PDB file of C-alpha atoms in Angstrom:
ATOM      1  CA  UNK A1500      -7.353   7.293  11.417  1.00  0.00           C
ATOM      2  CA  UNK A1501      -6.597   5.987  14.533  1.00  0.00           C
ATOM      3  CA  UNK A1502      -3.780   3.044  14.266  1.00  0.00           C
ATOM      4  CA  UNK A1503      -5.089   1.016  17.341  1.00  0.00           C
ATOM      5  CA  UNK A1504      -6.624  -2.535  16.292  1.00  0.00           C
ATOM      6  CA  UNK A1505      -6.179  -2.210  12.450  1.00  0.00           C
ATOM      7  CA  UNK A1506      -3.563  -4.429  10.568  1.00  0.00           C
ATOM      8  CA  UNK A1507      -1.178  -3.068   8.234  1.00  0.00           C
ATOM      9  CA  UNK A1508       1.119  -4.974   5.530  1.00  0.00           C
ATOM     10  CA  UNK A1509       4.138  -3.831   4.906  1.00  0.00           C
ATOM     11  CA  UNK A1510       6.322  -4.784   1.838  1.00  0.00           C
ATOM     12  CA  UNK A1511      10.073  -5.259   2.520  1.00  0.00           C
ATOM     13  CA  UNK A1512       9.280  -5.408   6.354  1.00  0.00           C
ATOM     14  CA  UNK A1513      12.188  -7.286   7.623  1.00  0.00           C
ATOM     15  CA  UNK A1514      14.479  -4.265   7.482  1.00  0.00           C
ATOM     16  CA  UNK A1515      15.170  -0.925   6.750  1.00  0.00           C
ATOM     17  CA  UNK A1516      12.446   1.621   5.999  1.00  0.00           C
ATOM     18  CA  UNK A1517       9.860  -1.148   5.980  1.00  0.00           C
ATOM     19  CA  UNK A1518      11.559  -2.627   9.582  1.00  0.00           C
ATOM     20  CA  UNK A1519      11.293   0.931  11.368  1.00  0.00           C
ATOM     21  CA  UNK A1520       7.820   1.716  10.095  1.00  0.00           C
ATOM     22  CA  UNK A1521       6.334  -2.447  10.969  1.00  0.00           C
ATOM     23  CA  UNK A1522       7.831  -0.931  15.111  1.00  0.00           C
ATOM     24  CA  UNK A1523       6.490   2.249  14.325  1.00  0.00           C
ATOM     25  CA  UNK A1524       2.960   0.976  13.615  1.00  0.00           C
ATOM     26  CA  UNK A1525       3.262  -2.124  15.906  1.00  0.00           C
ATOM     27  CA  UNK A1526       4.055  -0.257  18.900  1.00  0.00           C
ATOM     28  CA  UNK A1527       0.833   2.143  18.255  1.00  0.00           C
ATOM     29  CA  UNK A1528      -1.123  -0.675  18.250  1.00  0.00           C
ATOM     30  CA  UNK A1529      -1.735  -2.270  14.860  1.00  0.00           C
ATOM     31  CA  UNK A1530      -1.156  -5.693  13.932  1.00  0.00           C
ATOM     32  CA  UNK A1531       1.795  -6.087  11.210  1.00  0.00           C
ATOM     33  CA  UNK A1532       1.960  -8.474   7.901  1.00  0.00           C
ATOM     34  CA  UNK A1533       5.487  -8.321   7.550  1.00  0.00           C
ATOM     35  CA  UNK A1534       6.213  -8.950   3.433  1.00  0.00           C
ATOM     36  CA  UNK A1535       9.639  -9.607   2.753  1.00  0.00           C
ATOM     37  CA  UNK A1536      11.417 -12.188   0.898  1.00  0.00           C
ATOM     38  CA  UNK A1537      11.975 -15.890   2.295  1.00  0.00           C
ATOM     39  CA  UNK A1538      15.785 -15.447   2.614  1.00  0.00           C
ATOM     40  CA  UNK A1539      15.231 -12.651   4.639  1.00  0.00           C
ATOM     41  CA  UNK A1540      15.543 -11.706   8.560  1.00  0.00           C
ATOM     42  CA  UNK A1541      11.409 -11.668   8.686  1.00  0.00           C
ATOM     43  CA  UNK A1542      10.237 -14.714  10.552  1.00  0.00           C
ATOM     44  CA  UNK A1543      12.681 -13.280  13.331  1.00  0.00           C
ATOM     45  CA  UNK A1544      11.858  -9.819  13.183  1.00  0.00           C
ATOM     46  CA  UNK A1545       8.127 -10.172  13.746  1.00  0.00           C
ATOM     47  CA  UNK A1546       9.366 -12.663  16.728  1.00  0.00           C
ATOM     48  CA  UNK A1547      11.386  -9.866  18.018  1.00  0.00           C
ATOM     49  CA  UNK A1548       8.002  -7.476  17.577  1.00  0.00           C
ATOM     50  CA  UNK A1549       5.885 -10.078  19.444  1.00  0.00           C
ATOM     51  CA  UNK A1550       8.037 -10.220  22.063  1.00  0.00           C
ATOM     52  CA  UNK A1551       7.778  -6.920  22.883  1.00  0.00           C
ATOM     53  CA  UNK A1552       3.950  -7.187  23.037  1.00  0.00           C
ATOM     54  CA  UNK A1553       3.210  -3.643  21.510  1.00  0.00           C
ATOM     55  CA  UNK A1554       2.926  -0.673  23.670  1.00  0.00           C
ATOM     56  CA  UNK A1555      -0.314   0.459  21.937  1.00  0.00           C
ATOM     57  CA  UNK A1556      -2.215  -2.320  22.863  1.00  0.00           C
ATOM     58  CA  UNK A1557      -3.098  -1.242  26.321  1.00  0.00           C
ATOM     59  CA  UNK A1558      -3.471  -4.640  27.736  1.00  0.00           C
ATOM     60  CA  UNK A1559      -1.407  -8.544  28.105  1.00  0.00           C
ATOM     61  CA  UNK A1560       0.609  -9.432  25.311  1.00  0.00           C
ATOM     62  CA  UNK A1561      -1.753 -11.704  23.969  1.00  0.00           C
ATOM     63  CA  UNK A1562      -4.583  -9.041  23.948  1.00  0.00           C
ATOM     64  CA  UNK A1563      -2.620  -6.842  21.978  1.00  0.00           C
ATOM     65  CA  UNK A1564      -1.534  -6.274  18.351  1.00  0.00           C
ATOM     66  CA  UNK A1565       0.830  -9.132  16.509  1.00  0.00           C
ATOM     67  CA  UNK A1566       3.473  -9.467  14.131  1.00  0.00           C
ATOM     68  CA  UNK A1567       3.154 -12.192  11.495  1.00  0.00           C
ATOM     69  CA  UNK A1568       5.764 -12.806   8.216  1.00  0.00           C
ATOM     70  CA  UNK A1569       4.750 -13.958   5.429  1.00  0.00           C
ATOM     71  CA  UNK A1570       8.013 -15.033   2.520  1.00  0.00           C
ATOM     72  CA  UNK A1571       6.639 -13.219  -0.661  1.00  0.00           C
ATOM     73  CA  UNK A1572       7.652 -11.646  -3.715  1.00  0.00           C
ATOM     74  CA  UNK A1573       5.826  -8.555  -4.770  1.00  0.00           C
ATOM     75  CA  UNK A1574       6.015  -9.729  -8.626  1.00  0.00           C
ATOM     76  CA  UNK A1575       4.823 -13.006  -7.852  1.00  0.00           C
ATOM     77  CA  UNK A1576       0.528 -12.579  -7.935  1.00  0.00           C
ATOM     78  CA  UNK A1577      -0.207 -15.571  -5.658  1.00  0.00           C
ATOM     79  CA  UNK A1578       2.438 -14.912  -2.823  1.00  0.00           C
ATOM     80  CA  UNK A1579       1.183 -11.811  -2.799  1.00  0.00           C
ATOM     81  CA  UNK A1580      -2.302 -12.584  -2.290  1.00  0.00           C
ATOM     82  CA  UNK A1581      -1.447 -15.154   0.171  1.00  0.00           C
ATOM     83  CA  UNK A1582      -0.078 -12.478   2.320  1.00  0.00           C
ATOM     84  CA  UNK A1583      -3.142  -9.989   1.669  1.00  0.00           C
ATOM     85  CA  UNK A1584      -5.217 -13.203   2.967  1.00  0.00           C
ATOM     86  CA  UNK A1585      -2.897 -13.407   5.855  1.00  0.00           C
ATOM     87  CA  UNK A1586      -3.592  -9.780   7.008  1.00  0.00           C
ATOM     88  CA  UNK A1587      -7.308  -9.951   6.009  1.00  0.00           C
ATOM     89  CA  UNK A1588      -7.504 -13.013   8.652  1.00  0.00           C
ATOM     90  CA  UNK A1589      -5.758 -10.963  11.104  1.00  0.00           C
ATOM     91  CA  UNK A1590      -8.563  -8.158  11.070  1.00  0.00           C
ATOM     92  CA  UNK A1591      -9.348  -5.142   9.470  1.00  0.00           C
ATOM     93  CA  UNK A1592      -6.618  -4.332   6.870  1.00  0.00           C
ATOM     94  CA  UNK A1593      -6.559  -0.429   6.455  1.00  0.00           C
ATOM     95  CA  UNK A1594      -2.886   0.554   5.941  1.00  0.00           C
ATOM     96  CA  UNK A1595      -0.394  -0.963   3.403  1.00  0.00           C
ATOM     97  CA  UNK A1596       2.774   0.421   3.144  1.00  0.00           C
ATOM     98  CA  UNK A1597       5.122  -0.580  -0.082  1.00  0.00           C
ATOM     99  CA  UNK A1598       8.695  -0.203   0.735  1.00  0.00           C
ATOM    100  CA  UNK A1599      10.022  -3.602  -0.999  1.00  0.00           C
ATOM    101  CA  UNK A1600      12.760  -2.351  -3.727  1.00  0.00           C
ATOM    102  CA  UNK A1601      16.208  -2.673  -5.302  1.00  0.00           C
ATOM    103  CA  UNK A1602      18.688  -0.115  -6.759  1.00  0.00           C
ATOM    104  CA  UNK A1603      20.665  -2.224  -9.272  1.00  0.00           C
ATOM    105  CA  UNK A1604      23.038   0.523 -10.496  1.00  0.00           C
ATOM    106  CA  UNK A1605      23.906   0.673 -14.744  1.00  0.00           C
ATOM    107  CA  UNK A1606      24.917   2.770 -17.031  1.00  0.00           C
ATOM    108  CA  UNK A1607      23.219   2.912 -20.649  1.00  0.00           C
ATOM    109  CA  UNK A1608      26.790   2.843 -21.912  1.00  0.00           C
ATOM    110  CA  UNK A1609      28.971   0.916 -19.363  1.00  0.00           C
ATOM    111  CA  UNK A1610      32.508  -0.728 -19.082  1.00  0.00           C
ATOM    112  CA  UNK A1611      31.704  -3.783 -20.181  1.00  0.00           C
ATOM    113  CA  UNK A1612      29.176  -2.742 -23.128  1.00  0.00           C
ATOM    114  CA  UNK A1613      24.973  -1.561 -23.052  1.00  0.00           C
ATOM    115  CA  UNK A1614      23.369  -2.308 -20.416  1.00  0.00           C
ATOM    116  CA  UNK A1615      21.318  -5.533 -20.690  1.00  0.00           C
ATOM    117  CA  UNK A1616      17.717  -5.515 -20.801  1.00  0.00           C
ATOM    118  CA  UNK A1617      17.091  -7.893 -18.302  1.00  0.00           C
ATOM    119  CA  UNK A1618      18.758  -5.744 -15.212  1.00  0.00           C
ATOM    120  CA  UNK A1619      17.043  -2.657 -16.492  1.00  0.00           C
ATOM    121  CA  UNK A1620      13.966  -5.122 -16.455  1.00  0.00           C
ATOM    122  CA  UNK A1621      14.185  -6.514 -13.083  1.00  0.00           C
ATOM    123  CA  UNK A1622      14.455  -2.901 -11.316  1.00  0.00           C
ATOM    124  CA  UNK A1623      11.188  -1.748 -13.412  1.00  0.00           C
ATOM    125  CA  UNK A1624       9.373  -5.625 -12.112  1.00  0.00           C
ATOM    126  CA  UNK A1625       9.898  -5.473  -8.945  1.00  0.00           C
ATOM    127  CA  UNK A1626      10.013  -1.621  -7.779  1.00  0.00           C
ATOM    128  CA  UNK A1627       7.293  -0.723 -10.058  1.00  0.00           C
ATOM    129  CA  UNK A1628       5.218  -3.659 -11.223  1.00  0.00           C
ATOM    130  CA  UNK A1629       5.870  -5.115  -7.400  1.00  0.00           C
ATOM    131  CA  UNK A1630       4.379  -1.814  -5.861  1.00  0.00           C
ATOM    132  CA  UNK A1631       1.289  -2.299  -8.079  1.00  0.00           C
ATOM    133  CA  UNK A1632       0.722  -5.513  -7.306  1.00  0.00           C
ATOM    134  CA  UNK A1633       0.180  -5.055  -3.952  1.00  0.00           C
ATOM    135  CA  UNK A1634      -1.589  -2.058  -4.525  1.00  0.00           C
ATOM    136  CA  UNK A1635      -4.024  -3.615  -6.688  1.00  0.00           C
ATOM    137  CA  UNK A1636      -4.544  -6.926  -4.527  1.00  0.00           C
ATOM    138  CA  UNK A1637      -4.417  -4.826  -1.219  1.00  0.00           C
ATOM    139  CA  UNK A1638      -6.993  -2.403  -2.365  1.00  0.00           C
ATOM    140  CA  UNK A1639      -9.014  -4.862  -3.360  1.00  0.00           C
ATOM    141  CA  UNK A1640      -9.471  -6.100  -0.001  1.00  0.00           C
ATOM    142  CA  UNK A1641      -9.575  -2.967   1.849  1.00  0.00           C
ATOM    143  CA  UNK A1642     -12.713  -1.356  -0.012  1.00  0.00           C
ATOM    144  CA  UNK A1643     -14.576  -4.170   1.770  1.00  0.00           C
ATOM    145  CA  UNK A1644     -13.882  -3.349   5.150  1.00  0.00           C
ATOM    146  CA  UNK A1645     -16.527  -1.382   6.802  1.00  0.00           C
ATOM    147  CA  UNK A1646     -15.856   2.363   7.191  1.00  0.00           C
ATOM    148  CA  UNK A1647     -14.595   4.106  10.172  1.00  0.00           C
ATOM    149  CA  UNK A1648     -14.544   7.764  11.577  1.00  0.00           C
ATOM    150  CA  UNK A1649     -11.460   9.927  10.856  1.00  0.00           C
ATOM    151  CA  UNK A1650     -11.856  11.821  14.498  1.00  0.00           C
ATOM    152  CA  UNK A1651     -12.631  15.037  12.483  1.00  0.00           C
ATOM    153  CA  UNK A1652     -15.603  14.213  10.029  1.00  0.00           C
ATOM    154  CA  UNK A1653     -15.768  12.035   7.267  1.00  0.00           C
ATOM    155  CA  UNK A1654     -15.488   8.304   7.364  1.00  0.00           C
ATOM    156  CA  UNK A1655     -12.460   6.124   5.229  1.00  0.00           C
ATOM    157  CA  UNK A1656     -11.595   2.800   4.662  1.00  0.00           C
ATOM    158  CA  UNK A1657      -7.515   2.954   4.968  1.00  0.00           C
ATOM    159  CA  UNK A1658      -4.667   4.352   3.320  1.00  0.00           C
ATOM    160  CA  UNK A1659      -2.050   3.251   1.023  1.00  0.00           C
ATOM    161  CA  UNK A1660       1.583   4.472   1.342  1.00  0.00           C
ATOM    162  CA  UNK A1661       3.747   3.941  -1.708  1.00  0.00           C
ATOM    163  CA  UNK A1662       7.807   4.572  -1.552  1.00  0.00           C
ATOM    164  CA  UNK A1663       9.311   6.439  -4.334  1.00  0.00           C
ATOM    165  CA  UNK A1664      12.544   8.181  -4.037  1.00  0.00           C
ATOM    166  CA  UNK A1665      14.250  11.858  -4.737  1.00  0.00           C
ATOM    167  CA  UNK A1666      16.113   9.772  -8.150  1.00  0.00           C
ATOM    168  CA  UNK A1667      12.383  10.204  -9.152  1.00  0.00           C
ATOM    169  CA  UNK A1668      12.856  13.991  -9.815  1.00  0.00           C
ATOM    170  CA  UNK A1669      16.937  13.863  -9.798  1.00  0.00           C
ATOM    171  CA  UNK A1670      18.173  10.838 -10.887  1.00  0.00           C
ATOM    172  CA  UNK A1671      22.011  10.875 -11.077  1.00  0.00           C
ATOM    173  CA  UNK A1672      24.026   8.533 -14.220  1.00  0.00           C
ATOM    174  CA  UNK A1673      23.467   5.006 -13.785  1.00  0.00           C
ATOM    175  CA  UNK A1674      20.187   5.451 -12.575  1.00  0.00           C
ATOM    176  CA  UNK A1675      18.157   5.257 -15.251  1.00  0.00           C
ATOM    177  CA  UNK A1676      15.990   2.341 -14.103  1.00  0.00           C
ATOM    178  CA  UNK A1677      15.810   3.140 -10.623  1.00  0.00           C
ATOM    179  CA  UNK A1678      14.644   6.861 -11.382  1.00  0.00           C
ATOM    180  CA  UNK A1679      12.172   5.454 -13.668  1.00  0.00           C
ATOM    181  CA  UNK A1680      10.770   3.150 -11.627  1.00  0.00           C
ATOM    182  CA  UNK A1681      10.369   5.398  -8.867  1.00  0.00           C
ATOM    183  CA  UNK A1682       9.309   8.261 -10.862  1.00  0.00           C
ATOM    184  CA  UNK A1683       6.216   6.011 -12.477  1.00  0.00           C
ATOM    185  CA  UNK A1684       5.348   5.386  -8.377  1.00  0.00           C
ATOM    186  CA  UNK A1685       5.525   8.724  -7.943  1.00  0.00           C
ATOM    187  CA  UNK A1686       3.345   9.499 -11.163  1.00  0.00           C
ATOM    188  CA  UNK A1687       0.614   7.041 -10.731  1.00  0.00           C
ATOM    189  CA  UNK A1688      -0.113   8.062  -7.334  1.00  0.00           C
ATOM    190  CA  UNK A1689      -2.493  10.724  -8.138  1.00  0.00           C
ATOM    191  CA  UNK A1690      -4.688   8.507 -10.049  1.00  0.00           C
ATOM    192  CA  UNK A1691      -4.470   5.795  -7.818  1.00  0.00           C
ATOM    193  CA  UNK A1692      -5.651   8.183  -5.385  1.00  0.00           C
ATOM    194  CA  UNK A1693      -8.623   9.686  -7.718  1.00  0.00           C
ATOM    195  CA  UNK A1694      -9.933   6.436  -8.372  1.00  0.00           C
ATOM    196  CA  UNK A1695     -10.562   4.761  -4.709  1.00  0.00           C
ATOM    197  CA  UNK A1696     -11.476   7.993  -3.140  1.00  0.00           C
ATOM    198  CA  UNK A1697     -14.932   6.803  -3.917  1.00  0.00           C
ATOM    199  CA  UNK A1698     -14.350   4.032  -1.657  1.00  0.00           C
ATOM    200  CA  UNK A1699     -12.801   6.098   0.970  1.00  0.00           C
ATOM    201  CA  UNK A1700      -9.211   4.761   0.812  1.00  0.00           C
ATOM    202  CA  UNK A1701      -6.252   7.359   0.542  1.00  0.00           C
ATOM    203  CA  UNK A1702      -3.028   6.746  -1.484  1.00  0.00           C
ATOM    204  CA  UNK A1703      -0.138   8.451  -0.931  1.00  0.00           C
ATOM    205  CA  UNK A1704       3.357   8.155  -1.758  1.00  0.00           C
ATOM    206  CA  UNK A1705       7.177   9.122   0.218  1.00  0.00           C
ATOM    207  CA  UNK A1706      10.027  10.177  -2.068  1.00  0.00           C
ATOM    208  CA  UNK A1707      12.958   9.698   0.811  1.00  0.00           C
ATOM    209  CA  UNK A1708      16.413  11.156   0.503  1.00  0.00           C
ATOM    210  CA  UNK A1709      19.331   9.151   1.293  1.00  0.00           C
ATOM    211  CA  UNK A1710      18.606   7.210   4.295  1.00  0.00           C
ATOM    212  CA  UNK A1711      20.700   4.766   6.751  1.00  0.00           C
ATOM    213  CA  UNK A1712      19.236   1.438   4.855  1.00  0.00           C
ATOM    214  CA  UNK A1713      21.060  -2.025   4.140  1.00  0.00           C
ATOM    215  CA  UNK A1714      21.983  -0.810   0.667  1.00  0.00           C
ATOM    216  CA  UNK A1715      23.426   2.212   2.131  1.00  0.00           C
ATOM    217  CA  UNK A1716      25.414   0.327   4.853  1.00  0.00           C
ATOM    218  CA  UNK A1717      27.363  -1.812   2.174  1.00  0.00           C
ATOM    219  CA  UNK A1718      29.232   1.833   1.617  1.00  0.00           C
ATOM    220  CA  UNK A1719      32.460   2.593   3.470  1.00  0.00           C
ATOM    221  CA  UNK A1720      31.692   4.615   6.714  1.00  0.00           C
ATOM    222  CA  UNK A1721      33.581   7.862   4.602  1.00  0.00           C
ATOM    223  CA  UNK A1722      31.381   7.291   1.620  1.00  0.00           C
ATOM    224  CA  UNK A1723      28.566   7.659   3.906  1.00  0.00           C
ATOM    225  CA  UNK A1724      29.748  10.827   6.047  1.00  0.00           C
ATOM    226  CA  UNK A1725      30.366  12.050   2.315  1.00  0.00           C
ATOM    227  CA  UNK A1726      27.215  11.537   1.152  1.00  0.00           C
ATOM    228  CA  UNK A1727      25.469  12.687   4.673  1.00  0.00           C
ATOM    229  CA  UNK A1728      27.140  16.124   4.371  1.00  0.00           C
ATOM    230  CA  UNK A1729      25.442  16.757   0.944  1.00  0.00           C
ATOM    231  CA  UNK A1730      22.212  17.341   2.616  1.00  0.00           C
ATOM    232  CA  UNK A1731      21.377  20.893   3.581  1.00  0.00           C
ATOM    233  CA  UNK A1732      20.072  20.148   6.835  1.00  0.00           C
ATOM    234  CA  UNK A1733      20.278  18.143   9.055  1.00  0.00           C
ATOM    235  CA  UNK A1734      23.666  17.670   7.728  1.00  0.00           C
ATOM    236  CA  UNK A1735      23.527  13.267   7.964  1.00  0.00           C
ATOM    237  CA  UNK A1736      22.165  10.432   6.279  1.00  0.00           C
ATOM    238  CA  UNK A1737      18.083  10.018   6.973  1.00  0.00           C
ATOM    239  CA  UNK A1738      17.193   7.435  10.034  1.00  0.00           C
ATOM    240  CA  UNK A1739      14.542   5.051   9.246  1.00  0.00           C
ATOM    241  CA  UNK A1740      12.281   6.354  11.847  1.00  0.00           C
ATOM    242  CA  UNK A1741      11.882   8.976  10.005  1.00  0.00           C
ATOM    243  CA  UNK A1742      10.171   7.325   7.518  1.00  0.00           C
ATOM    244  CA  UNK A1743       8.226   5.464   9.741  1.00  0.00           C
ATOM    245  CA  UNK A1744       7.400   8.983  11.576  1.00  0.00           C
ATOM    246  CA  UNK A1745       5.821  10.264   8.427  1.00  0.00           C
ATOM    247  CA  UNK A1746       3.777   6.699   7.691  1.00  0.00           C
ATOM    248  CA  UNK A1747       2.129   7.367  10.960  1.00  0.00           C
ATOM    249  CA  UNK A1748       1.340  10.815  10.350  1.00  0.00           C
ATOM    250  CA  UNK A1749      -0.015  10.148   6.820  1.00  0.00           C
ATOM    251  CA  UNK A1750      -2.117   7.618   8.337  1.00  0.00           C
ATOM    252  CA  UNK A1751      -3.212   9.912  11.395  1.00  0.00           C
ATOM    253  CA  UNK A1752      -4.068  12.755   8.719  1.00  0.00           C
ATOM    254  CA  UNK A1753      -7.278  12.307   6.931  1.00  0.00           C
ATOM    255  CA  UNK A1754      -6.233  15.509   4.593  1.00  0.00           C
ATOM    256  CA  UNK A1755      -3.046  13.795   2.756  1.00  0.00           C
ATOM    257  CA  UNK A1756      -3.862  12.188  -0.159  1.00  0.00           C
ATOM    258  CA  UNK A1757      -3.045  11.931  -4.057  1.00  0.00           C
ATOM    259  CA  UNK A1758       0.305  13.315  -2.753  1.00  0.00           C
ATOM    260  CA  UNK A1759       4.359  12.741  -3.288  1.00  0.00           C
ATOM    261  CA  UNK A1760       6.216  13.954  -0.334  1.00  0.00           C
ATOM    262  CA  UNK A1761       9.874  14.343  -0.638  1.00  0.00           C
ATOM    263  CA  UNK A1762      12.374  13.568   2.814  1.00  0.00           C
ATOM    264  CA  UNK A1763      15.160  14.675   2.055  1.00  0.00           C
ATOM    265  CA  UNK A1764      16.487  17.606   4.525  1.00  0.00           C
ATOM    266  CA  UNK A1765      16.687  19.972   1.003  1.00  0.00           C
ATOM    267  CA  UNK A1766      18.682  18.074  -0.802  1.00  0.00           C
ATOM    268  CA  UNK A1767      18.997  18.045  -4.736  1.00  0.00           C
ATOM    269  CA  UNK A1768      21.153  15.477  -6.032  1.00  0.00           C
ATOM    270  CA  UNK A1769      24.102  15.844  -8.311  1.00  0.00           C
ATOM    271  CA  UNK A1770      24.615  14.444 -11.760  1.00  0.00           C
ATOM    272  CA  UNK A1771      26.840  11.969 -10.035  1.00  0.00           C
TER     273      UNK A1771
END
């Protein structure tokens, strides 16, 4: 599917994985719903994007595709909708990408006592129950846009990328939530993508390794090095245009669907 005049919405836009793949998209020529939270670096972000006009678009800035924030929390039903609104008014919504999440470390057994509920909780809400969310209220838009050719046969409606994460398949101690939460992303994806292939929209879903990300940056540089050289190769922490590289591609090929794709460079993670 060609990028060029669609919209996407992207959760957890303002940075990171979301960040790089809201360029990625933007400068191929789709407009971008930037999601993020309302403390975050979003409103300037999709300034930034607009400024640069888009190199996809193929004509004056103001011809081409634009960046637009909108402060939401993917638990939170009606902020969520709002921004689904927001895209649908921008055009043709056919690509959502979820890549809002936290990592809220805990052990089952900690030093200060078990681990309370409510933390093991709020990782499930929001990397889970926040990925459906959108899913649900995105998709529910995006069956109503009219179909369009693939380039190779077959028409579809749009795609939907989910973000898991390799703790889905080798979570380390203290991850229980997180590799829970991303292994049920990883898990419903096949059904997700069983159920609206009858309205031609693909679903999708990115396990990454360990990438360069905000969360990873509040390590000490050695940490990082350390944890770069654990990857077979390339021997270094993921970039974020990576990601984004492999959103585009997803999107550009009609054929991947109901899948989890690991990026990781090989790697297999430890028990710690």
């Amino acid at each position: 599917m060609d990028v060029k005049g669609t919209v996407a919405l992207i959760t957890g836009g303002a940075s990171g994985l979301g960040a790089a793949t809201a360029k990625r998209l933007f400068d191929a020529g789709a407009s971008v719903v930037l999601v993020d939270l309302p403390s975050s670096a979003g409103s300037a972000y999709a300034a930034e994007l607009n400024a640069g006009g888009g190199t996809g678009a193929g004509g004056p800035k103001d011809a081409g595709p634009r960046a637009v924030f909108v402060p939401a929390d993917v638990t939170n039903e009606a902020e969520v909708q709002a921004a689904v609104d927001a895209a649908v008014n921008a055009g043709p919504l056919r690509i959502v990408v979820n890549c809002a999440g936290i990592a809220t470390p805990g052990k089952v057994l900690g030093r200060n006592g078990v681990l309370p509920l409510d933390v093991f909780n709020r990782v499930i809400q929001v990397n889970l129950i926040g990925t459906f969310n959108v899913v649900r209220l995105a998709a529910a838009a995006m069956v109503e846009t009219e179909p369009v050719s693939t380039g190779l046969g077959g028409p579809e409606r749009g795609v939907i990328v989910n973000t898991a994460s390799v703790a889905a398949f080798d979570g380390q101690i203290g991850q229980p939530a997180y590799a829970a939460s991303k292994g049920a992303v990883a898990a419903m994806t096949l059904p997700l993508a069983r159920e609206l292939a009858r309205s031609l929209v693909r679903v999708v879903t990115i396990a990454p390794g360990i990438f360069e990300t905000p969360m990873m940056a509040t390590l000490p540089q050695d940490a990082q090095d350390s944890l770069g050289r654990q990857v077979p190769h390339p021997s270094r922490l993921g970039k974020p245009a990576e990601y984004a590289n492999l959103v585009a591609h997803i999107v550009d090929n009609a054929m991947i669907n109901g899948e989890t794709i690991r990026l990781d460079g090989a790697i297999r993670m430890g028990p710690k």
